[in-house]
mmCIF file of C-alpha atoms in Angstrom:
data_model
loop_
_atom_site.group_PDB
_atom_site.id
_atom_site.type_symbol
_atom_site.label_atom_id
_atom_site.label_comp_id
_atom_site.label_asym_id
_atom_site.label_seq_id
_atom_site.Cartn_x
_atom_site.Cartn_y
_atom_site.Cartn_z
ATOM 1 C CA UNK D 1 0.000 0.000 0.000
ATOM 2 C CA UNK D 2 1.490 3.339 -1.056
ATOM 3 C CA UNK D 3 2.091 6.141 1.416
ATOM 4 C CA UNK D 4 -0.232 9.162 1.431
ATOM 5 C CA UNK D 5 1.371 12.145 -0.288
ATOM 6 C CA UNK D 6 1.429 15.647 1.189
ATOM 7 C CA UNK D 7 2.373 18.562 -1.031
ATOM 8 C CA UNK D 8 3.667 21.633 0.800
ATOM 9 C CA UNK D 9 2.749 24.561 -1.426
ATOM 10 C CA UNK D 10 4.781 27.749 -1.121
ATOM 11 C CA UNK D 11 5.945 30.662 -3.299
ATOM 12 C CA UNK D 12 9.401 31.467 -4.597
ATOM 13 C CA UNK D 13 10.848 34.666 -3.186
ATOM 14 C CA UNK D 14 12.446 35.709 -6.479
ATOM 15 C CA UNK D 15 13.202 34.607 -10.022
ATOM 16 C CA UNK D 16 16.102 32.446 -8.742
ATOM 17 C CA UNK D 17 13.653 30.081 -7.038
ATOM 18 C CA UNK D 18 14.748 30.986 -3.521
ATOM 19 C CA UNK D 19 12.590 29.608 -0.703
ATOM 20 C CA UNK D 20 12.074 31.215 2.693
ATOM 21 C CA UNK D 21 11.586 28.106 4.827
ATOM 22 C CA UNK D 22 13.644 25.437 3.070
ATOM 23 C CA UNK D 23 15.172 24.159 6.348
ATOM 24 C CA UNK D 24 11.703 23.740 7.897
ATOM 25 C CA UNK D 25 10.470 21.838 4.853
ATOM 26 C CA UNK D 26 13.513 19.575 5.022
ATOM 27 C CA UNK D 27 12.656 18.729 8.643
ATOM 28 C CA UNK D 28 9.026 18.108 7.717
ATOM 29 C CA UNK D 29 9.997 15.765 4.874
ATOM 30 C CA UNK D 30 12.267 13.710 7.142
ATOM 31 C CA UNK D 31 9.733 13.601 9.984
ATOM 32 C CA UNK D 32 6.979 12.711 7.522
ATOM 33 C CA UNK D 33 9.012 9.770 6.240
ATOM 34 C CA UNK D 34 9.200 8.365 9.790
ATOM 35 C CA UNK D 35 5.408 8.469 9.917
ATOM 36 C CA UNK D 36 4.755 6.908 6.535
ATOM 37 C CA UNK D 37 3.925 10.261 4.934
ATOM 38 C CA UNK D 38 5.512 11.081 1.579
ATOM 39 C CA UNK D 39 6.133 14.854 1.353
ATOM 40 C CA UNK D 40 7.345 17.114 -1.401
ATOM 41 C CA UNK D 41 7.456 20.894 -1.858
ATOM 42 C CA UNK D 42 6.101 22.791 -4.848
ATOM 43 C CA UNK D 43 4.879 26.184 -6.022
ATOM 44 C CA UNK D 44 2.083 26.999 -8.483
ATOM 45 C CA UNK D 45 4.818 27.830 -11.002
ATOM 46 C CA UNK D 46 5.962 24.180 -10.867
ATOM 47 C CA UNK D 47 2.689 22.767 -12.216
ATOM 48 C CA UNK D 48 3.139 21.452 -15.747
ATOM 49 C CA UNK D 49 1.277 23.436 -18.392
ATOM 50 C CA UNK D 50 -0.882 20.382 -19.040
ATOM 51 C CA UNK D 51 -2.072 20.587 -15.446
ATOM 52 C CA UNK D 52 -1.373 16.917 -14.748
ATOM 53 C CA UNK D 53 2.010 16.789 -13.035
ATOM 54 C CA UNK D 54 4.221 18.885 -10.786
ATOM 55 C CA UNK D 55 7.979 19.446 -10.979
ATOM 56 C CA UNK D 56 8.349 18.822 -7.263
ATOM 57 C CA UNK D 57 11.219 19.578 -4.907
ATOM 58 C CA UNK D 58 12.163 16.398 -3.040
ATOM 59 C CA UNK D 59 14.759 15.774 -0.356
ATOM 60 C CA UNK D 60 16.766 12.853 0.948
ATOM 61 C CA UNK D 61 19.721 12.813 3.298
ATOM 62 C CA UNK D 62 22.060 11.215 0.778
ATOM 63 C CA UNK D 63 21.491 13.492 -2.238
ATOM 64 C CA UNK D 64 19.984 16.600 -0.645
ATOM 65 C CA UNK D 65 17.445 18.559 -2.670
ATOM 66 C CA UNK D 66 16.505 17.521 -6.189
ATOM 67 C CA UNK D 67 13.574 17.746 -8.564
ATOM 68 C CA UNK D 68 11.337 15.129 -10.066
ATOM 69 C CA UNK D 69 8.013 15.022 -11.825
ATOM 70 C CA UNK D 70 5.270 13.907 -9.449
ATOM 71 C CA UNK D 71 1.559 13.353 -9.592
ATOM 72 C CA UNK D 72 -0.656 15.768 -7.669
ATOM 73 C CA UNK D 73 -0.547 15.064 -3.913
ATOM 74 C CA UNK D 74 -3.330 13.543 -1.836
ATOM 75 C CA UNK D 75 -3.308 16.603 0.440
ATOM 76 C CA UNK D 76 -2.011 20.162 0.103
ATOM 77 C CA UNK D 77 -0.541 22.225 2.946
ATOM 78 C CA UNK D 78 -0.775 25.842 1.777
ATOM 79 C CA UNK D 79 2.162 27.864 3.154
ATOM 80 C CA UNK D 80 1.903 30.722 0.629
ATOM 81 C CA UNK D 81 2.235 34.223 2.029
ATOM 82 C CA UNK D 82 1.085 37.417 0.359
ATOM 83 C CA UNK D 83 3.343 38.882 -2.312
ATOM 84 C CA UNK D 84 2.691 41.788 -4.642
ATOM 85 C CA UNK D 85 3.803 40.251 -7.921
ATOM 86 C CA UNK D 86 2.940 37.769 -10.669
ATOM 87 C CA UNK D 87 3.780 34.792 -8.438
ATOM 88 C CA UNK D 88 0.875 35.642 -6.158
ATOM 89 C CA UNK D 89 -1.424 35.863 -9.178
ATOM 90 C CA UNK D 90 -0.297 32.347 -10.118
ATOM 91 C CA UNK D 91 -1.268 31.248 -6.616
ATOM 92 C CA UNK D 92 -4.753 32.753 -6.902
ATOM 93 C CA UNK D 93 -5.239 30.991 -10.246
ATOM 94 C CA UNK D 94 -4.075 27.682 -8.721
ATOM 95 C CA UNK D 95 -6.464 27.966 -5.787
ATOM 96 C CA UNK D 96 -9.352 28.653 -8.138
ATOM 97 C CA UNK D 97 -8.534 25.848 -10.587
ATOM 98 C CA UNK D 98 -7.686 23.196 -8.006
ATOM 99 C CA UNK D 99 -9.925 24.273 -5.153
ATOM 100 C CA UNK D 100 -11.662 20.891 -5.280
ATOM 101 C CA UNK D 101 -8.531 19.135 -4.017
ATOM 102 C CA UNK D 102 -8.012 18.251 -0.365
ATOM 103 C CA UNK D 103 -6.372 21.183 1.448
ATOM 104 C CA UNK D 104 -5.310 21.146 5.101
ATOM 105 C CA UNK D 105 -5.967 24.875 5.264
ATOM 106 C CA UNK D 106 -7.836 27.531 3.341
ATOM 107 C CA UNK D 107 -6.924 31.232 3.016
ATOM 108 C CA UNK D 108 -8.112 33.655 5.665
ATOM 109 C CA UNK D 109 -9.384 37.137 4.884
ATOM 110 C CA UNK D 110 -7.541 40.416 5.447
ATOM 111 C CA UNK D 111 -7.030 41.969 8.885
ATOM 112 C CA UNK D 112 -10.004 44.283 8.594
ATOM 113 C CA UNK D 113 -12.444 41.517 7.662
ATOM 114 C CA UNK D 114 -11.140 39.273 10.440
ATOM 115 C CA UNK D 115 -11.467 42.131 12.940
ATOM 116 C CA UNK D 116 -15.058 42.765 11.876
ATOM 117 C CA UNK D 117 -15.916 39.070 12.041
ATOM 118 C CA UNK D 118 -14.468 38.645 15.524
ATOM 119 C CA UNK D 119 -16.121 41.881 16.687
ATOM 120 C CA UNK D 120 -19.536 40.322 16.118
ATOM 121 C CA UNK D 121 -18.869 37.907 18.973
ATOM 122 C CA UNK D 122 -19.224 39.371 22.457
ATOM 123 C CA UNK D 123 -16.684 36.869 23.856
ATOM 124 C CA UNK D 124 -13.999 38.290 21.560
ATOM 125 C CA UNK D 125 -14.963 41.955 21.498
ATOM 126 C CA UNK D 126 -13.283 42.820 24.806
ATOM 127 C CA UNK D 127 -9.973 41.487 23.438
ATOM 128 C CA UNK D 128 -9.938 43.650 20.298
ATOM 129 C CA UNK D 129 -8.337 47.112 20.297
ATOM 130 C CA UNK D 130 -10.617 49.756 18.819
ATOM 131 C CA UNK D 131 -9.993 49.657 15.058
ATOM 132 C CA UNK D 132 -11.361 51.439 11.976
ATOM 133 C CA UNK D 133 -10.616 51.263 8.264
ATOM 134 C CA UNK D 134 -8.704 54.333 7.068
ATOM 135 C CA UNK D 135 -10.630 56.545 4.663
ATOM 136 C CA UNK D 136 -9.038 59.926 5.251
ATOM 137 C CA UNK D 137 -7.097 61.901 7.854
ATOM 138 C CA UNK D 138 -10.219 62.583 9.879
ATOM 139 C CA UNK D 139 -10.076 58.932 11.001
ATOM 140 C CA UNK D 140 -6.551 59.418 12.328
ATOM 141 C CA UNK D 141 -7.392 62.698 14.049
ATOM 142 C CA UNK D 142 -10.507 61.230 15.619
ATOM 143 C CA UNK D 143 -8.623 58.232 17.008
ATOM 144 C CA UNK D 144 -5.855 60.473 18.372
ATOM 145 C CA UNK D 145 -8.480 62.383 20.362
ATOM 146 C CA UNK D 146 -9.583 59.114 21.970
ATOM 147 C CA UNK D 147 -6.130 57.630 22.439
ATOM 148 C CA UNK D 148 -2.730 59.341 22.695
ATOM 149 C CA UNK D 149 -1.193 56.339 20.910
ATOM 150 C CA UNK D 150 -2.345 54.781 17.624
ATOM 151 C CA UNK D 151 -0.990 52.359 15.039
ATOM 152 C CA UNK D 152 -1.499 52.472 11.284
ATOM 153 C CA UNK D 153 -1.324 48.973 9.777
ATOM 154 C CA UNK D 154 -1.674 47.617 6.220
ATOM 155 C CA UNK D 155 -4.704 45.317 6.021
ATOM 156 C CA UNK D 156 -2.598 42.740 4.162
ATOM 157 C CA UNK D 157 0.818 43.442 5.665
ATOM 158 C CA UNK D 158 3.139 40.828 7.137
ATOM 159 C CA UNK D 159 6.356 40.884 9.140
ATOM 160 C CA UNK D 160 5.883 44.438 10.418
ATOM 161 C CA UNK D 161 6.087 45.990 6.944
ATOM 162 C CA UNK D 162 4.522 49.415 6.570
ATOM 163 C CA UNK D 163 3.421 49.778 10.208
ATOM 164 C CA UNK D 164 3.471 53.272 11.702
ATOM 165 C CA UNK D 165 3.231 54.286 15.353
ATOM 166 C CA UNK D 166 1.849 57.763 16.048
ATOM 167 C CA UNK D 167 1.964 59.098 19.612
ATOM 168 C CA UNK D 168 0.690 62.451 20.825
ATOM 169 C CA UNK D 169 3.099 64.363 23.036
ATOM 170 C CA UNK D 170 1.947 64.777 26.642
ATOM 171 C CA UNK D 171 3.770 68.122 26.878
ATOM 172 C CA UNK D 172 2.781 69.435 23.447
ATOM 173 C CA UNK D 173 -0.725 68.092 22.598
ATOM 174 C CA UNK D 174 -0.539 69.453 19.042
ATOM 175 C CA UNK D 175 2.685 67.522 18.335
ATOM 176 C CA UNK D 176 3.022 63.822 17.492
ATOM 177 C CA UNK D 177 5.977 61.456 17.202
ATOM 178 C CA UNK D 178 5.855 59.246 14.092
ATOM 179 C CA UNK D 179 7.885 56.036 14.001
ATOM 180 C CA UNK D 180 7.672 52.818 12.034
ATOM 181 C CA UNK D 181 8.943 50.627 9.220
ATOM 182 C CA UNK D 182 8.684 50.930 5.455
ATOM 183 C CA UNK D 183 7.499 48.180 3.106
ATOM 184 C CA UNK D 184 10.955 46.577 3.193
ATOM 185 C CA UNK D 185 10.915 46.398 7.018
ATOM 186 C CA UNK D 186 13.507 49.174 7.307
ATOM 187 C CA UNK D 187 13.133 51.405 10.384
ATOM 188 C CA UNK D 188 12.209 54.904 9.302
ATOM 189 C CA UNK D 189 13.742 57.922 11.007
ATOM 190 C CA UNK D 190 11.459 59.000 13.910
ATOM 191 C CA UNK D 191 9.923 62.432 13.302
ATOM 192 C CA UNK D 192 8.185 64.958 15.510
ATOM 193 C CA UNK D 193 5.562 66.849 13.536
ATOM 194 C CA UNK D 194 2.709 69.223 14.185
ATOM 195 C CA UNK D 195 -0.703 67.607 13.817
ATOM 196 C CA UNK D 196 -1.396 69.895 10.860
ATOM 197 C CA UNK D 197 1.611 68.359 9.045
ATOM 198 C CA UNK D 198 0.704 64.723 9.764
ATOM 199 C CA UNK D 199 -1.581 64.453 6.731
ATOM 200 C CA UNK D 200 1.047 65.581 4.193
ATOM 201 C CA UNK D 201 3.603 63.281 5.841
ATOM 202 C CA UNK D 202 1.348 60.253 5.412
ATOM 203 C CA UNK D 203 0.182 61.102 1.897
ATOM 204 C CA UNK D 204 2.718 58.964 0.055
ATOM 205 C CA UNK D 205 1.747 55.840 2.045
ATOM 206 C CA UNK D 206 -1.403 55.425 -0.095
ATOM 207 C CA UNK D 207 -3.596 54.355 2.802
ATOM 208 C CA UNK D 208 -7.208 54.649 1.624
ATOM 209 C CA UNK D 209 -9.014 51.303 2.056
ATOM 210 C CA UNK D 210 -5.619 49.629 2.568
ATOM 211 C CA UNK D 211 -4.797 50.596 6.161
ATOM 212 C CA UNK D 212 -6.264 50.189 9.627
ATOM 213 C CA UNK D 213 -6.229 52.854 12.302
ATOM 214 C CA UNK D 214 -5.919 51.073 15.635
ATOM 215 C CA UNK D 215 -5.921 52.276 19.205
ATOM 216 C CA UNK D 216 -2.467 51.652 20.653
ATOM 217 C CA UNK D 217 -1.630 49.744 23.814
ATOM 218 C CA UNK D 218 1.361 50.851 25.852
ATOM 219 C CA UNK D 219 3.768 47.931 25.623
ATOM 220 C CA UNK D 220 7.128 49.572 26.239
ATOM 221 C CA UNK D 221 9.295 47.759 28.753
ATOM 222 C CA UNK D 222 11.510 49.680 31.209
ATOM 223 C CA UNK D 223 14.292 49.490 28.575
ATOM 224 C CA UNK D 224 12.066 51.366 26.121
ATOM 225 C CA UNK D 225 11.507 48.420 23.767
ATOM 226 C CA UNK D 226 8.067 47.177 22.777
ATOM 227 C CA UNK D 227 7.003 43.598 23.446
ATOM 228 C CA UNK D 228 4.201 41.169 22.715
ATOM 229 C CA UNK D 229 3.533 37.427 22.630
ATOM 230 C CA UNK D 230 3.358 34.941 19.756
ATOM 231 C CA UNK D 231 0.926 32.086 20.426
ATOM 232 C CA UNK D 232 0.777 29.040 18.154
ATOM 233 C CA UNK D 233 -2.356 26.871 18.088
ATOM 234 C CA UNK D 234 -2.482 23.800 15.849
ATOM 235 C CA UNK D 235 -4.662 20.834 15.008
ATOM 236 C CA UNK D 236 -3.339 17.601 16.501
ATOM 237 C CA UNK D 237 -3.358 13.994 15.286
ATOM 238 C CA UNK D 238 -6.981 13.637 16.386
ATOM 239 C CA UNK D 239 -8.213 16.662 14.459
ATOM 240 C CA UNK D 240 -8.598 18.835 17.567
ATOM 241 C CA UNK D 241 -7.254 22.330 18.231
ATOM 242 C CA UNK D 242 -4.664 22.626 20.974
ATOM 243 C CA UNK D 243 -2.088 25.107 22.211
ATOM 244 C CA UNK D 244 1.399 24.252 20.961
ATOM 245 C CA UNK D 245 3.231 27.093 22.702
ATOM 246 C CA UNK D 246 3.509 30.783 23.426
ATOM 247 C CA UNK D 247 6.685 32.880 23.438
ATOM 248 C CA UNK D 248 7.522 36.486 24.204
ATOM 249 C CA UNK D 249 9.053 38.850 21.662
ATOM 250 C CA UNK D 250 10.915 42.071 22.360
ATOM 251 C CA UNK D 251 11.449 44.526 19.527
ATOM 252 C CA UNK D 252 14.752 45.880 18.338
ATOM 253 C CA UNK D 253 15.881 49.294 19.561
ATOM 254 C CA UNK D 254 13.748 52.077 18.018
ATOM 255 C CA UNK D 255 11.439 49.485 16.435
ATOM 256 C CA UNK D 256 7.662 49.863 16.788
ATOM 257 C CA UNK D 257 7.135 46.114 16.267
ATOM 258 C CA UNK D 258 8.580 43.005 17.885
ATOM 259 C CA UNK D 259 8.890 40.838 14.755
ATOM 260 C CA UNK D 260 11.946 38.582 14.754
ATOM 261 C CA UNK D 261 12.598 39.291 11.067
ATOM 262 C CA UNK D 262 12.790 42.952 12.002
ATOM 263 C CA UNK D 263 15.517 42.367 14.579
ATOM 264 C CA UNK D 264 13.297 41.365 17.494
ATOM 265 C CA UNK D 265 14.424 39.052 20.270
ATOM 266 C CA UNK D 266 12.627 35.898 21.447
ATOM 267 C CA UNK D 267 12.187 35.474 25.204
ATOM 268 C CA UNK D 268 10.387 32.778 27.190
ATOM 269 C CA UNK D 269 6.825 33.923 27.893
ATOM 270 C CA UNK D 270 6.960 33.700 31.685
ATOM 271 C CA UNK D 271 10.358 35.371 31.869
ATOM 272 C CA UNK D 272 9.156 38.319 29.800
ATOM 273 C CA UNK D 273 5.805 38.593 31.541
ATOM 274 C CA UNK D 274 7.528 38.678 34.912
ATOM 275 C CA UNK D 275 9.117 41.999 33.906
ATOM 276 C CA UNK D 276 5.669 43.337 33.094
ATOM 277 C CA UNK D 277 3.331 41.780 35.668
ATOM 278 C CA UNK D 278 4.982 41.151 39.076
ATOM 279 C CA UNK D 279 2.043 39.253 40.606
ATOM 280 C CA UNK D 280 2.467 35.509 40.035
ATOM 281 C CA UNK D 281 -1.228 34.750 40.536
ATOM 282 C CA UNK D 282 -2.218 37.275 37.865
ATOM 283 C CA UNK D 283 0.377 35.873 35.465
ATOM 284 C CA UNK D 284 -1.052 32.370 35.896
ATOM 285 C CA UNK D 285 -4.561 33.670 35.272
ATOM 286 C CA UNK D 286 -3.446 35.536 32.150
ATOM 287 C CA UNK D 287 -1.655 32.458 30.801
ATOM 288 C CA UNK D 288 -4.733 30.246 31.206
ATOM 289 C CA UNK D 289 -7.072 32.863 29.722
ATOM 290 C CA UNK D 290 -4.786 33.393 26.730
ATOM 291 C CA UNK D 291 -4.636 29.652 25.976
ATOM 292 C CA UNK D 292 -8.428 29.274 25.971
ATOM 293 C CA UNK D 293 -8.814 32.467 23.951
ATOM 294 C CA UNK D 294 -6.403 31.256 21.267
ATOM 295 C CA UNK D 295 -8.217 27.952 20.782
ATOM 296 C CA UNK D 296 -11.625 29.675 20.766
ATOM 297 C CA UNK D 297 -10.482 32.128 18.078
ATOM 298 C CA UNK D 298 -9.045 29.355 15.907
ATOM 299 C CA UNK D 299 -12.213 27.254 16.179
ATOM 300 C CA UNK D 300 -14.440 30.209 15.356
ATOM 301 C CA UNK D 301 -12.390 31.330 12.348
ATOM 302 C CA UNK D 302 -12.341 27.793 10.977
ATOM 303 C CA UNK D 303 -16.117 27.528 11.354
ATOM 304 C CA UNK D 304 -16.433 30.852 9.545
ATOM 305 C CA UNK D 305 -13.904 30.588 6.714
ATOM 306 C CA UNK D 306 -13.210 26.888 6.191
ATOM 307 C CA UNK D 307 -10.481 24.388 6.940
ATOM 308 C CA UNK D 308 -7.476 25.547 8.950
ATOM 309 C CA UNK D 309 -4.686 23.537 10.532
ATOM 310 C CA UNK D 310 -2.705 26.149 12.455
ATOM 311 C CA UNK D 311 -2.814 29.806 13.439
ATOM 312 C CA UNK D 312 -0.472 32.213 15.166
ATOM 313 C CA UNK D 313 -2.002 34.905 17.349
ATOM 314 C CA UNK D 314 -0.020 38.001 18.243
ATOM 315 C CA UNK D 315 -1.157 39.063 21.693
ATOM 316 C CA UNK D 316 -0.612 42.201 23.747
ATOM 317 C CA UNK D 317 -1.073 42.136 27.520
ATOM 318 C CA UNK D 318 -1.428 45.364 29.454
ATOM 319 C CA UNK D 319 -0.334 45.999 33.047
ATOM 320 C CA UNK D 320 -3.706 44.900 34.417
ATOM 321 C CA UNK D 321 -3.503 41.548 32.621
ATOM 322 C CA UNK D 322 -6.030 42.411 29.909
ATOM 323 C CA UNK D 323 -5.322 40.423 26.733
ATOM 324 C CA UNK D 324 -5.605 42.043 23.298
ATOM 325 C CA UNK D 325 -5.459 40.357 19.921
ATOM 326 C CA UNK D 326 -3.178 42.366 17.635
ATOM 327 C CA UNK D 327 -3.108 40.081 14.622
ATOM 328 C CA UNK D 328 -3.945 36.600 13.341
ATOM 329 C CA UNK D 329 -1.418 34.864 11.092
ATOM 330 C CA UNK D 330 -2.549 31.742 9.174
ATOM 331 C CA UNK D 331 0.985 30.985 7.870
ATOM 332 C CA UNK D 332 3.037 31.164 11.078
ATOM 333 C CA UNK D 333 6.781 30.790 11.416
ATOM 334 C CA UNK D 334 8.106 28.543 14.196
ATOM 335 C CA UNK D 335 11.616 29.753 14.905
ATOM 336 C CA UNK D 336 10.554 31.799 17.938
ATOM 337 C CA UNK D 337 10.462 28.541 19.943
ATOM 338 C CA UNK D 338 13.872 27.437 18.729
ATOM 339 C CA UNK D 339 15.321 30.796 19.713
ATOM 340 C CA UNK D 340 14.145 30.494 23.314
ATOM 341 C CA UNK D 341 15.531 26.958 23.584
ATOM 342 C CA UNK D 342 12.105 25.271 23.724
ATOM 343 C CA UNK D 343 13.191 22.336 21.555
ATOM 344 C CA UNK D 344 10.240 20.099 22.401
ATOM 345 C CA UNK D 345 7.765 22.840 21.466
ATOM 346 C CA UNK D 346 9.711 23.618 18.297
ATOM 347 C CA UNK D 347 9.627 19.935 17.358
ATOM 348 C CA UNK D 348 5.907 19.793 18.044
ATOM 349 C CA UNK D 349 5.332 22.933 15.955
ATOM 350 C CA UNK D 350 6.979 21.183 13.001
ATOM 351 C CA UNK D 351 5.326 17.777 13.401
ATOM 352 C CA UNK D 352 1.761 18.683 14.394
ATOM 353 C CA UNK D 353 0.722 19.549 10.804
ATOM 354 C CA UNK D 354 2.046 16.135 9.708
ATOM 355 C CA UNK D 355 0.051 14.308 12.381
ATOM 356 C CA UNK D 356 -2.998 16.295 11.385
ATOM 357 C CA UNK D 357 -2.424 15.526 7.676
ATOM 358 C CA UNK D 358 -2.449 11.808 8.464
ATOM 359 C CA UNK D 359 -5.665 12.233 10.445
ATOM 360 C CA UNK D 360 -7.285 14.109 7.543
ATOM 361 C CA UNK D 361 -6.171 11.415 5.094
ATOM 362 C CA UNK D 362 -7.561 8.609 7.247
ATOM 363 C CA UNK D 363 -10.855 10.444 7.755
ATOM 364 C CA UNK D 364 -11.312 11.893 4.271
ATOM 365 C CA UNK D 365 -14.782 11.427 2.760
ATOM 366 C CA UNK D 366 -15.221 8.273 0.700
ATOM 367 C CA UNK D 367 -16.281 10.394 -2.274
ATOM 368 C CA UNK D 368 -13.248 12.694 -2.148
ATOM 369 C CA UNK D 369 -12.773 14.325 -5.544
ATOM 370 C CA UNK D 370 -10.048 12.562 -7.483
ATOM 371 C CA UNK D 371 -6.760 14.251 -8.215
ATOM 372 C CA UNK D 372 -6.024 15.368 -11.768
ATOM 373 C CA UNK D 373 -5.100 12.290 -13.813
ATOM 374 C CA UNK D 374 -1.411 11.527 -14.393
ATOM 375 C CA UNK D 375 -0.796 10.103 -17.836
ATOM 376 C CA UNK D 376 2.690 9.420 -19.150
ATOM 377 C CA UNK D 377 5.454 11.132 -17.171
ATOM 378 C CA UNK D 378 6.618 14.536 -18.300
ATOM 379 C CA UNK D 379 10.181 14.211 -19.525
ATOM 380 C CA UNK D 380 12.808 16.645 -20.640
ATOM 381 C CA UNK D 381 13.443 17.472 -24.271
ATOM 382 C CA UNK D 382 16.841 15.741 -24.041
ATOM 383 C CA UNK D 383 15.260 12.552 -22.704
ATOM 384 C CA UNK D 384 12.703 12.471 -25.499
ATOM 385 C CA UNK D 385 15.427 12.977 -28.114
ATOM 386 C CA UNK D 386 17.432 10.158 -26.564
ATOM 387 C CA UNK D 387 14.434 7.867 -26.964
ATOM 388 C CA UNK D 388 14.208 8.878 -30.606
ATOM 389 C CA UNK D 389 10.840 10.636 -30.170
ATOM 390 C CA UNK D 390 10.100 13.671 -32.241
ATOM 391 C CA UNK D 391 10.063 16.834 -30.160
ATOM 392 C CA UNK D 392 7.165 19.093 -30.915
#
């Protein structure tokens, strides 16, 4: 009996076929093999023009990475993150054409839609910072009257790109400090500007219908750096949501975000929280509440938008222990757990999707739509010439 096949679908980062998480995929392939799960990696660009086979990336310890033509997998694990180029358009076309196949996870909506959806539930509403969709500068000015600190976030941004922090001066109410990162994650030079000059400063960011205006939460540690928490919830080998782990993140100096790719530092959750909330009893209560909240959010979003297998939640916790959901990430990285030395959690973060894939395969409906047929193998032009076949 052949092994079930899992295809990890991702996107190339550039025209040289660079991959962002190649080392993670290598680990997944090796761990999958131990479990009787055959895994390969592919992108929508690797699908043959006939739509029947995939030029897959395969790995073994003897030969390393190589390519071979493979039939479509039994299951697809979608790891594709948003890009603003033709590769993302290829992804959208793939999802539309092959949406009938068995996916472990489906795409989520943008940050604004997710915020609105969660806001409809009273259990979640108290954990959501006040947020509006940017239309014009009146939205920014109105929020600054309510809160001395606000954040401007792209509705489709990832990794801290394009986020701005605007804070009103306590000594000069008509002056604000603007900090943030550009679309390439570079820290922009902090600027103090008069409120009347804020509009012109933000003009080139092209924000209409593309940005959120969000009430800020004071998260600066005594050293002046911002911090938050990355929680990972995943489906297990029985198809149930569970908490895999939660880690603290402290931003780089002068950074308005804590993202690791932006120079942030990973710190064990309890160690970081101890700097913020001295009372042990309150910390224990916050930890338990956060775990239940994460699983509840994941379950609700899956019920609303379709199959999911893992989610990362970026959480802020204020001095009183109130938990706020800053962002939901359906394509989470895992290295935060490796960086804090939590090897067992890191291992679990890598292997849980594989255990879940096996559960999905075993419990798939009897009438699961068949994969695209695989006729004769696709071969290279050189191979066909060698066989004496005419090349069209």
